[in-house]
Each structure stands twice: as C-alpha cells, then as structure tokens.
Amino acid sequence: MTYWEYKTVKFATSGFSGGKIDINKFNSILNEHGRDGWELVSCFDTNQSYGASRFVIAVFKRPIN
C-alpha cells in the first residue's frame, strides 16, 4: 500500500480585483516542487467578497518512503 504526504502552497494574487498571478513565478515554484518529488494534485482559488480572488491554493502530494 502506498502512503502519501500532502502539502499546500498559497499564492497571492494581484490587481485591483485580484485574480492575477505572476505566471513565471508560479511555474518556477511548481517546477521546484516537482524536482523535490511533489506532484500537483489540485489548484483552486479563494474568493473574497464580490467574487474577487485573493489567493490560489496549490495542493501537492508525494509518496512516503
């Protein structure tokens, strides 16, 4: 049986109403986690009032040896 460990990473958005992320920084962080053995499982935004997204949450997993 495979056992997993999980990790969440929070990315802040920018812009007046939010929703914008620096795609180069985002890709860099995703690749860094991939090199460390983490697999991206899910990615979702957190909505504040009036639908503005302030954060993007990335969920990673990797097997426990």
CSV table of N, CA and C in Angstrom, one decimal:
chain,number,residue,atom,x,y,z
A,1,MET,N,0.8,-1.2,0.0
A,1,MET,CA,0.0,0.0,0.0
A,1,MET,C,0.9,1.2,0.0
A,2,THR,N,0.5,2.2,-0.8
A,2,THR,CA,1.3,3.5,-0.9
A,2,THR,C,0.7,4.5,0.1
A,3,TYR,N,1.5,5.1,0.9
A,3,TYR,CA,1.1,6.2,1.8
A,3,TYR,C,1.6,7.5,1.3
A,4,TRP,N,0.8,8.5,1.5
A,4,TRP,CA,1.1,9.8,0.9
A,4,TRP,C,1.3,10.9,2.0
A,5,GLU,N,2.1,11.9,1.7
A,5,GLU,CA,2.1,13.1,2.5
A,5,GLU,C,1.6,14.2,1.5
A,6,TYR,N,1.0,15.2,2.1
A,6,TYR,CA,0.4,16.3,1.3
A,6,TYR,C,1.0,17.6,1.8
A,7,LYS,N,0.9,18.6,0.9
A,7,LYS,CA,1.4,19.9,1.1
A,7,LYS,C,0.6,20.9,0.4
A,8,THR,N,0.3,22.1,1.0
A,8,THR,CA,-0.4,23.2,0.3
A,8,THR,C,0.5,24.4,0.3
A,9,VAL,N,0.4,25.1,-0.9
A,9,VAL,CA,1.1,26.3,-1.1
A,9,VAL,C,0.1,27.4,-1.5
A,10,LYS,N,0.2,28.5,-0.8
A,10,LYS,CA,-0.7,29.7,-1.1
A,10,LYS,C,0.0,30.7,-1.9
A,11,PHE,N,-0.5,31.1,-3.1
A,11,PHE,CA,0.0,32.1,-3.9
A,11,PHE,C,-0.9,33.3,-3.9
A,12,ALA,N,-0.4,34.5,-3.6
A,12,ALA,CA,-1.2,35.7,-3.5
A,12,ALA,C,-1.4,36.2,-5.0
A,13,THR,N,-2.6,36.8,-5.2
A,13,THR,CA,-2.9,37.4,-6.5
A,13,THR,C,-2.7,38.9,-6.4
A,14,SER,N,-2.7,39.5,-7.5
A,14,SER,CA,-2.6,41.0,-7.6
A,14,SER,C,-3.6,41.6,-8.4
A,15,GLY,N,-3.6,42.9,-8.5
A,15,GLY,CA,-4.6,43.6,-9.3
A,15,GLY,C,-5.7,44.2,-8.4
A,16,PHE,N,-6.4,45.2,-8.9
A,16,PHE,CA,-7.5,45.8,-8.2
A,16,PHE,C,-8.5,44.9,-7.6
A,17,SER,N,-9.0,44.0,-8.5
A,17,SER,CA,-10.0,43.0,-8.1
A,17,SER,C,-9.4,41.6,-7.9
A,18,GLY,N,-8.0,41.5,-7.9
A,18,GLY,CA,-7.4,40.2,-7.7
A,18,GLY,C,-7.4,39.4,-8.9
A,19,GLY,N,-7.0,38.1,-8.8
A,19,GLY,CA,-7.1,37.2,-9.9
A,19,GLY,C,-5.9,37.1,-10.8
A,20,LYS,N,-4.9,38.0,-10.6
A,20,LYS,CA,-3.7,37.9,-11.5
A,20,LYS,C,-2.6,37.4,-10.7
A,21,ILE,N,-1.9,36.4,-11.3
A,21,ILE,CA,-0.6,35.9,-10.7
A,21,ILE,C,0.5,36.0,-11.7
A,22,ASP,N,1.7,36.1,-11.1
A,22,ASP,CA,2.9,36.1,-11.9
A,22,ASP,C,3.2,34.7,-12.4
A,23,ILE,N,2.8,34.4,-13.7
A,23,ILE,CA,2.9,33.1,-14.2
A,23,ILE,C,4.3,32.5,-14.2
A,24,ASN,N,5.3,33.3,-14.4
A,24,ASN,CA,6.7,32.9,-14.4
A,24,ASN,C,7.1,32.4,-13.0
A,25,LYS,N,6.7,33.2,-11.9
A,25,LYS,CA,7.0,32.8,-10.6
A,25,LYS,C,6.2,31.5,-10.2
A,26,PHE,N,4.9,31.5,-10.6
A,26,PHE,CA,4.1,30.3,-10.4
A,26,PHE,C,4.7,29.0,-11.0
A,27,ASN,N,5.1,29.1,-12.3
A,27,ASN,CA,5.8,28.0,-12.9
A,27,ASN,C,7.0,27.6,-12.2
A,28,SER,N,7.8,28.6,-11.8
A,28,SER,CA,9.1,28.3,-11.1
A,28,SER,C,8.8,27.5,-9.8
A,29,ILE,N,7.8,27.9,-9.1
A,29,ILE,CA,7.5,27.2,-7.8
A,29,ILE,C,7.0,25.8,-8.1
A,30,LEU,N,6.1,25.7,-9.1
A,30,LEU,CA,5.6,24.4,-9.4
A,30,LEU,C,6.8,23.4,-9.8
A,31,ASN,N,7.7,23.9,-10.7
A,31,ASN,CA,8.8,23.1,-11.1
A,31,ASN,C,9.8,22.7,-9.9
A,32,GLU,N,9.9,23.7,-9.0
A,32,GLU,CA,10.8,23.4,-7.8
A,32,GLU,C,10.2,22.3,-7.0
A,33,HIS,N,8.9,22.3,-6.8
A,33,HIS,CA,8.2,21.3,-6.0
A,33,HIS,C,8.3,19.9,-6.8
A,34,GLY,N,8.2,20.0,-8.1
A,34,GLY,CA,8.3,18.8,-8.9
A,34,GLY,C,9.6,18.1,-8.8
A,35,ARG,N,10.7,18.9,-8.8
A,35,ARG,CA,12.1,18.4,-8.6
A,35,ARG,C,12.3,17.8,-7.2
A,36,ASP,N,11.5,18.3,-6.3
A,36,ASP,CA,11.6,17.7,-4.9
A,36,ASP,C,10.7,16.5,-4.7
A,37,GLY,N,10.1,16.0,-5.8
A,37,GLY,CA,9.2,14.8,-5.7
A,37,GLY,C,7.8,15.1,-5.5
A,38,TRP,N,7.3,16.3,-5.4
A,38,TRP,CA,5.9,16.6,-5.2
A,38,TRP,C,5.2,16.6,-6.5
A,39,GLU,N,4.0,16.1,-6.5
A,39,GLU,CA,3.1,16.1,-7.7
A,39,GLU,C,1.9,17.0,-7.4
A,40,LEU,N,1.6,17.9,-8.4
A,40,LEU,CA,0.4,18.8,-8.2
A,40,LEU,C,-0.8,18.0,-8.3
A,41,VAL,N,-1.7,18.0,-7.3
A,41,VAL,CA,-2.9,17.3,-7.3
A,41,VAL,C,-4.1,18.2,-7.7
A,42,SER,N,-4.1,19.4,-7.2
A,42,SER,CA,-5.2,20.3,-7.4
A,42,SER,C,-4.8,21.7,-7.2
A,43,CYS,N,-5.6,22.6,-7.8
A,43,CYS,CA,-5.3,24.0,-7.7
A,43,CYS,C,-6.6,24.8,-7.7
A,44,PHE,N,-6.8,25.6,-6.8
A,44,PHE,CA,-8.1,26.4,-6.7
A,44,PHE,C,-7.9,27.8,-6.1
A,45,ASP,N,-8.9,28.6,-6.4
A,45,ASP,CA,-8.8,30.0,-5.9
A,45,ASP,C,-9.7,30.2,-4.7
A,46,THR,N,-9.4,31.2,-3.9
A,46,THR,CA,-10.2,31.5,-2.7
A,46,THR,C,-10.9,32.8,-3.1
A,47,ASN,N,-12.2,32.8,-3.1
A,47,ASN,CA,-12.9,34.0,-3.4
A,47,ASN,C,-13.2,34.8,-2.2
A,48,GLN,N,-13.0,36.1,-2.3
A,48,GLN,CA,-13.4,37.1,-1.2
A,48,GLN,C,-14.7,37.6,-1.6
A,49,SER,N,-15.1,38.8,-1.0
A,49,SER,CA,-16.4,39.4,-1.3
A,49,SER,C,-16.4,39.8,-2.8
A,50,TYR,N,-17.6,39.7,-3.4
A,50,TYR,CA,-17.9,40.2,-4.8
A,50,TYR,C,-17.1,39.3,-5.8
A,51,GLY,N,-16.7,38.1,-5.4
A,51,GLY,CA,-16.0,37.2,-6.4
A,51,GLY,C,-14.6,37.4,-6.7
A,52,ALA,N,-13.9,38.4,-6.0
A,52,ALA,CA,-12.5,38.7,-6.3
A,52,ALA,C,-11.7,37.5,-5.7
A,53,SER,N,-10.7,37.1,-6.5
A,53,SER,CA,-9.8,36.0,-6.0
A,53,SER,C,-8.6,36.6,-5.4
A,54,ARG,N,-8.3,36.3,-4.2
A,54,ARG,CA,-7.1,36.9,-3.5
A,54,ARG,C,-5.9,35.9,-3.4
A,55,PHE,N,-6.2,34.6,-3.4
A,55,PHE,CA,-5.2,33.6,-3.3
A,55,PHE,C,-5.5,32.4,-4.2
A,56,VAL,N,-4.5,31.8,-4.7
A,56,VAL,CA,-4.6,30.5,-5.4
A,56,VAL,C,-3.9,29.5,-4.5
A,57,ILE,N,-4.6,28.4,-4.2
A,57,ILE,CA,-4.0,27.3,-3.4
A,57,ILE,C,-3.6,26.1,-4.3
A,58,ALA,N,-2.4,25.7,-4.1
A,58,ALA,CA,-1.9,24.5,-4.9
A,58,ALA,C,-1.8,23.4,-3.9
A,59,VAL,N,-2.3,22.2,-4.2
A,59,VAL,CA,-2.2,21.0,-3.3
A,59,VAL,C,-1.3,20.0,-4.0
A,60,PHE,N,-0.2,19.6,-3.3
A,60,PHE,CA,0.7,18.6,-3.8
A,60,PHE,C,0.7,17.4,-3.0
A,61,LYS,N,1.2,16.2,-3.6
A,61,LYS,CA,1.3,15.0,-2.8
A,61,LYS,C,2.6,14.3,-3.3
A,62,ARG,N,3.2,13.5,-2.4
A,62,ARG,CA,4.3,12.6,-2.8
A,62,ARG,C,4.3,11.4,-1.9
A,63,PRO,N,4.8,10.3,-2.4
A,63,PRO,CA,4.7,9.1,-1.6
A,63,PRO,C,5.7,9.2,-0.4
A,64,ILE,N,5.3,8.5,0.7
A,64,ILE,CA,6.2,8.4,1.9
A,64,ILE,C,7.0,7.2,1.7
A,65,ASN,N,8.3,7.3,1.8
A,65,ASN,CA,9.1,6.1,1.7
A,65,ASN,C,9.3,5.3,2.9
